[in-house]
Amino acid sequence: MLYLFREGGSGNGDLFLNRFRIASQTWTNVHLNGTSQLSFIKGTGCTPNYNAYWQQPCVDAAGNIFLIWTWRYNSDSPAGEVGYQTNHDYDYAWSPDEGVTWKRSSGVNYVLPINERGENGNTNSRAEKILSIPEGSSLMNQSGMCLDRSGQPVLANWWAPGAITNDHRRQYMVGVPGTNGWEVRQISFRTIDSPTNKVAETALGSSKMGRPTIVCDKDDRLIVIYSDNEGSAGLTVVHTLPKEIGRAHV
């Protein structure tokens, strides 16, 4: 059993892995320097500091671990944002050996710890960006992820896809690997948000947008379940057609 955790705080933290061995009933650090634990994704000590917020980790039938995360700064954001509005981008890594080594999608090994911009001077430590989502996009952190029938990771979350043109209405979105890199699909058409105003972190509780869950069924349909504050305020289920990553159907 692997235990993924952060030390530090929001906008300033490192990620670590611990392993529990059932046979010996013991916990050990996966990454060590002597007896000192080492992070495998680092955000402290940078300018500015940051942390990684991971989507639901996934493990395939062969034991490969897939991890996708967004970065968060905080009040020292380069773009001048604060709180969750500093969340930005999606980055990717996978591990074939229970989290000991981590790789890019190309199979090239990362030099640990992974960081956002190669701050330690090693380009192989710089995280692989799969989706570019700028700060100020109302991007939520730590939402759903699953594997499709081919073993490819797909993610679901909400953000404002039109934020770059000052449309701050948040929508439920799905990210999928495509033939020319990752692509996004908008699966909601919400209008209740003000297009001109970003939703502040202090208002997230009253906005009642829940983090979505995404699963894949035996027919290779991607199914997303979410609850928001538009319409009946109940659960909404959307899905793709079997074996087709295309426009979602309610």
XYZ file of C-alpha atoms in Angstrom:
250
model
C 0.000 0.000 0.000
C 1.316 3.430 -0.969
C 0.613 6.578 1.032
C 0.962 9.863 -0.836
C 1.162 12.986 1.294
C 2.262 16.613 1.352
C 4.489 18.313 3.872
C 4.132 22.071 4.018
C 1.069 24.109 3.150
C -1.129 25.179 0.300
C 1.076 26.988 -2.183
C 4.259 25.815 -0.436
C 4.709 22.078 -0.088
C 6.528 18.909 -1.168
C 5.027 15.489 -2.018
C 6.307 12.268 -0.459
C 5.565 8.546 -0.779
C 5.515 5.947 1.980
C 5.028 2.203 1.461
C 3.345 -0.276 3.800
C 4.513 -3.900 3.541
C 1.815 -6.302 4.667
C 4.251 -9.164 5.326
C 6.375 -7.179 7.764
C 3.639 -4.770 8.896
C 6.033 -1.856 8.485
C 6.053 1.570 6.846
C 9.089 2.786 4.918
C 9.897 5.892 2.886
C 10.047 5.161 -0.846
C 12.727 7.802 -1.477
C 15.583 8.101 0.999
C 18.943 9.749 1.462
C 20.389 7.603 4.189
C 17.607 7.695 6.762
C 16.140 11.007 5.610
C 12.991 10.952 3.510
C 13.093 12.698 0.144
C 10.251 14.304 -1.766
C 9.483 13.134 -5.302
C 7.628 16.340 -6.300
C 9.058 19.516 -4.816
C 7.671 23.036 -4.463
C 9.307 24.562 -1.388
C 12.426 26.700 -1.676
C 11.428 28.053 -5.100
C 10.652 31.602 -6.191
C 7.771 31.686 -5.722
C 7.031 28.586 -3.658
C 4.295 26.259 -4.885
C 2.800 22.804 -4.377
C 1.305 20.068 -6.530
C -2.354 19.087 -6.104
C -2.893 15.627 -7.554
C -5.952 14.129 -9.208
C -7.160 10.705 -8.036
C -4.121 8.429 -8.645
C -4.767 5.358 -10.811
C -3.119 1.920 -11.039
C -3.481 -0.361 -14.073
C -3.557 -4.167 -14.193
C 0.235 -4.311 -14.534
C 0.762 -2.170 -11.421
C 1.784 1.012 -13.243
C 0.865 4.157 -11.287
C -0.443 7.226 -13.120
C -0.318 10.664 -11.552
C -1.635 13.978 -12.892
C -1.508 17.186 -10.904
C -2.057 20.937 -11.042
C 0.294 23.524 -9.545
C -0.728 26.123 -6.973
C 1.243 29.168 -5.885
C -0.805 31.336 -3.500
C -0.649 35.035 -2.678
C 2.837 35.344 -4.202
C 1.525 34.288 -7.616
C 3.486 35.602 -10.635
C 0.155 36.582 -12.212
C -0.998 38.436 -9.107
C -3.770 35.951 -8.287
C -4.604 34.681 -4.808
C -5.928 31.427 -3.367
C -7.245 28.739 -5.688
C -7.124 31.193 -8.614
C -3.375 30.506 -8.698
C -4.092 26.870 -9.681
C -2.768 26.315 -13.191
C -1.838 23.684 -15.788
C -1.824 19.892 -15.628
C 1.398 17.882 -15.476
C 1.997 14.154 -15.795
C 4.150 11.265 -14.591
C 3.833 7.504 -14.340
C 5.731 4.862 -12.387
C 6.348 1.217 -13.346
C 7.851 0.161 -9.998
C 5.584 1.165 -7.109
C 6.640 4.799 -7.167
C 10.412 4.333 -6.999
C 11.084 5.813 -10.433
C 8.843 8.179 -12.392
C 8.681 8.618 -16.150
C 7.404 10.987 -18.799
C 4.840 9.809 -21.343
C 7.793 9.119 -23.671
C 9.220 6.623 -21.160
C 12.188 8.844 -20.250
C 12.961 8.818 -16.532
C 12.522 11.944 -14.462
C 15.386 13.101 -12.285
C 13.763 13.411 -8.857
C 12.396 15.478 -7.333
C 10.088 16.660 -10.099
C 9.521 20.420 -10.130
C 7.620 22.905 -12.253
C 10.358 24.763 -14.076
C 13.561 22.772 -13.615
C 14.631 24.988 -10.740
C 17.409 22.599 -9.720
C 19.094 23.131 -13.074
C 18.305 19.661 -14.480
C 15.916 19.681 -17.447
C 14.904 16.074 -16.725
C 13.400 17.188 -13.427
C 11.040 19.640 -15.125
C 7.462 18.361 -15.119
C 5.792 17.341 -18.377
C 2.910 19.746 -19.023
C -0.024 18.017 -20.712
C -2.631 20.796 -20.501
C -1.988 24.527 -20.333
C -4.556 26.244 -18.104
C -3.548 29.764 -17.036
C -3.887 31.222 -13.569
C -7.198 32.973 -13.004
C -9.157 30.167 -14.717
C -11.054 29.172 -11.540
C -9.413 25.748 -11.802
C -10.415 23.462 -8.931
C -7.821 21.080 -7.526
C -7.943 17.374 -6.685
C -10.860 16.000 -8.676
C -11.586 12.824 -10.610
C -9.387 10.585 -12.727
C -9.694 7.068 -14.139
C -8.183 4.800 -16.782
C -10.006 3.986 -20.009
C -10.119 0.456 -21.416
C -6.798 0.963 -23.180
C -5.139 1.963 -19.901
C -4.902 5.670 -20.729
C -5.585 8.146 -17.899
C -8.452 10.617 -18.326
C -9.428 13.376 -15.908
C -12.515 15.380 -14.959
C -12.637 18.720 -13.160
C -14.145 22.172 -13.415
C -12.673 25.459 -14.518
C -13.617 28.465 -16.655
C -12.413 27.556 -20.167
C -13.186 31.058 -21.441
C -11.317 32.913 -18.698
C -8.644 34.110 -21.102
C -11.392 36.085 -22.915
C -12.915 37.270 -19.596
C -15.711 34.687 -19.520
C -15.446 33.350 -15.961
C -18.369 30.910 -16.074
C -17.131 27.618 -14.685
C -17.809 24.432 -16.635
C -17.255 20.756 -16.043
C -14.449 19.576 -18.281
C -12.809 16.279 -19.280
C -9.165 15.953 -20.327
C -8.188 13.080 -22.632
C -4.966 12.048 -24.391
C -5.313 12.526 -28.159
C -3.226 11.799 -31.230
C -1.519 15.199 -31.033
C -1.336 15.674 -27.274
C -3.988 16.093 -24.641
C -7.378 17.585 -25.500
C -10.299 18.893 -23.453
C -14.045 18.375 -23.801
C -16.602 20.689 -22.187
C -19.433 18.579 -20.766
C -21.588 21.255 -19.083
C -23.135 24.482 -20.325
C -23.641 26.409 -17.108
C -24.951 29.986 -17.227
C -25.587 30.735 -13.544
C -22.089 32.140 -12.916
C -21.379 35.759 -13.721
C -19.258 35.813 -16.883
C -17.504 38.982 -15.740
C -16.542 38.011 -12.172
C -14.262 35.273 -10.931
C -15.692 33.231 -8.072
C -13.523 33.938 -5.036
C -12.210 31.135 -2.828
C -14.326 32.473 0.046
C -17.455 31.884 -2.083
C -16.721 28.302 -3.102
C -18.822 26.881 -0.289
C -21.912 28.777 -1.389
C -21.389 28.124 -5.096
C -22.074 24.421 -4.487
C -20.039 23.008 -7.330
C -18.917 19.525 -6.362
C -15.746 17.873 -7.593
C -16.716 15.429 -10.362
C -16.135 11.689 -10.446
C -15.169 9.965 -13.694
C -15.259 6.210 -14.415
C -14.939 4.006 -17.486
C -17.316 1.077 -18.079
C -16.789 -2.243 -19.887
C -17.938 -0.689 -23.183
C -15.256 2.005 -22.892
C -17.761 4.755 -22.142
C -16.447 7.586 -20.001
C -19.059 8.468 -17.379
C -18.864 11.685 -15.350
C -21.027 12.337 -12.279
C -21.265 15.796 -10.788
C -23.473 18.048 -8.680
C -23.686 21.820 -9.062
C -25.903 24.791 -8.241
C -27.622 25.072 -11.609
C -30.962 23.460 -12.457
C -32.264 20.908 -9.988
C -29.047 20.950 -7.927
C -29.131 17.149 -8.000
C -26.692 14.713 -9.589
C -25.969 14.998 -13.292
C -24.562 12.079 -15.290
C -22.961 12.555 -18.708
C -21.230 9.957 -20.849
C -19.511 9.367 -24.151
C -20.712 6.866 -26.704
C -19.116 3.418 -26.454
C -15.471 3.470 -27.545
C -15.754 7.083 -28.584
C -14.201 10.060 -26.868
C -16.453 12.703 -28.322
C -19.202 15.084 -27.348
C -20.874 13.984 -24.112
C -24.534 13.014 -23.917
C -26.794 13.529 -20.898
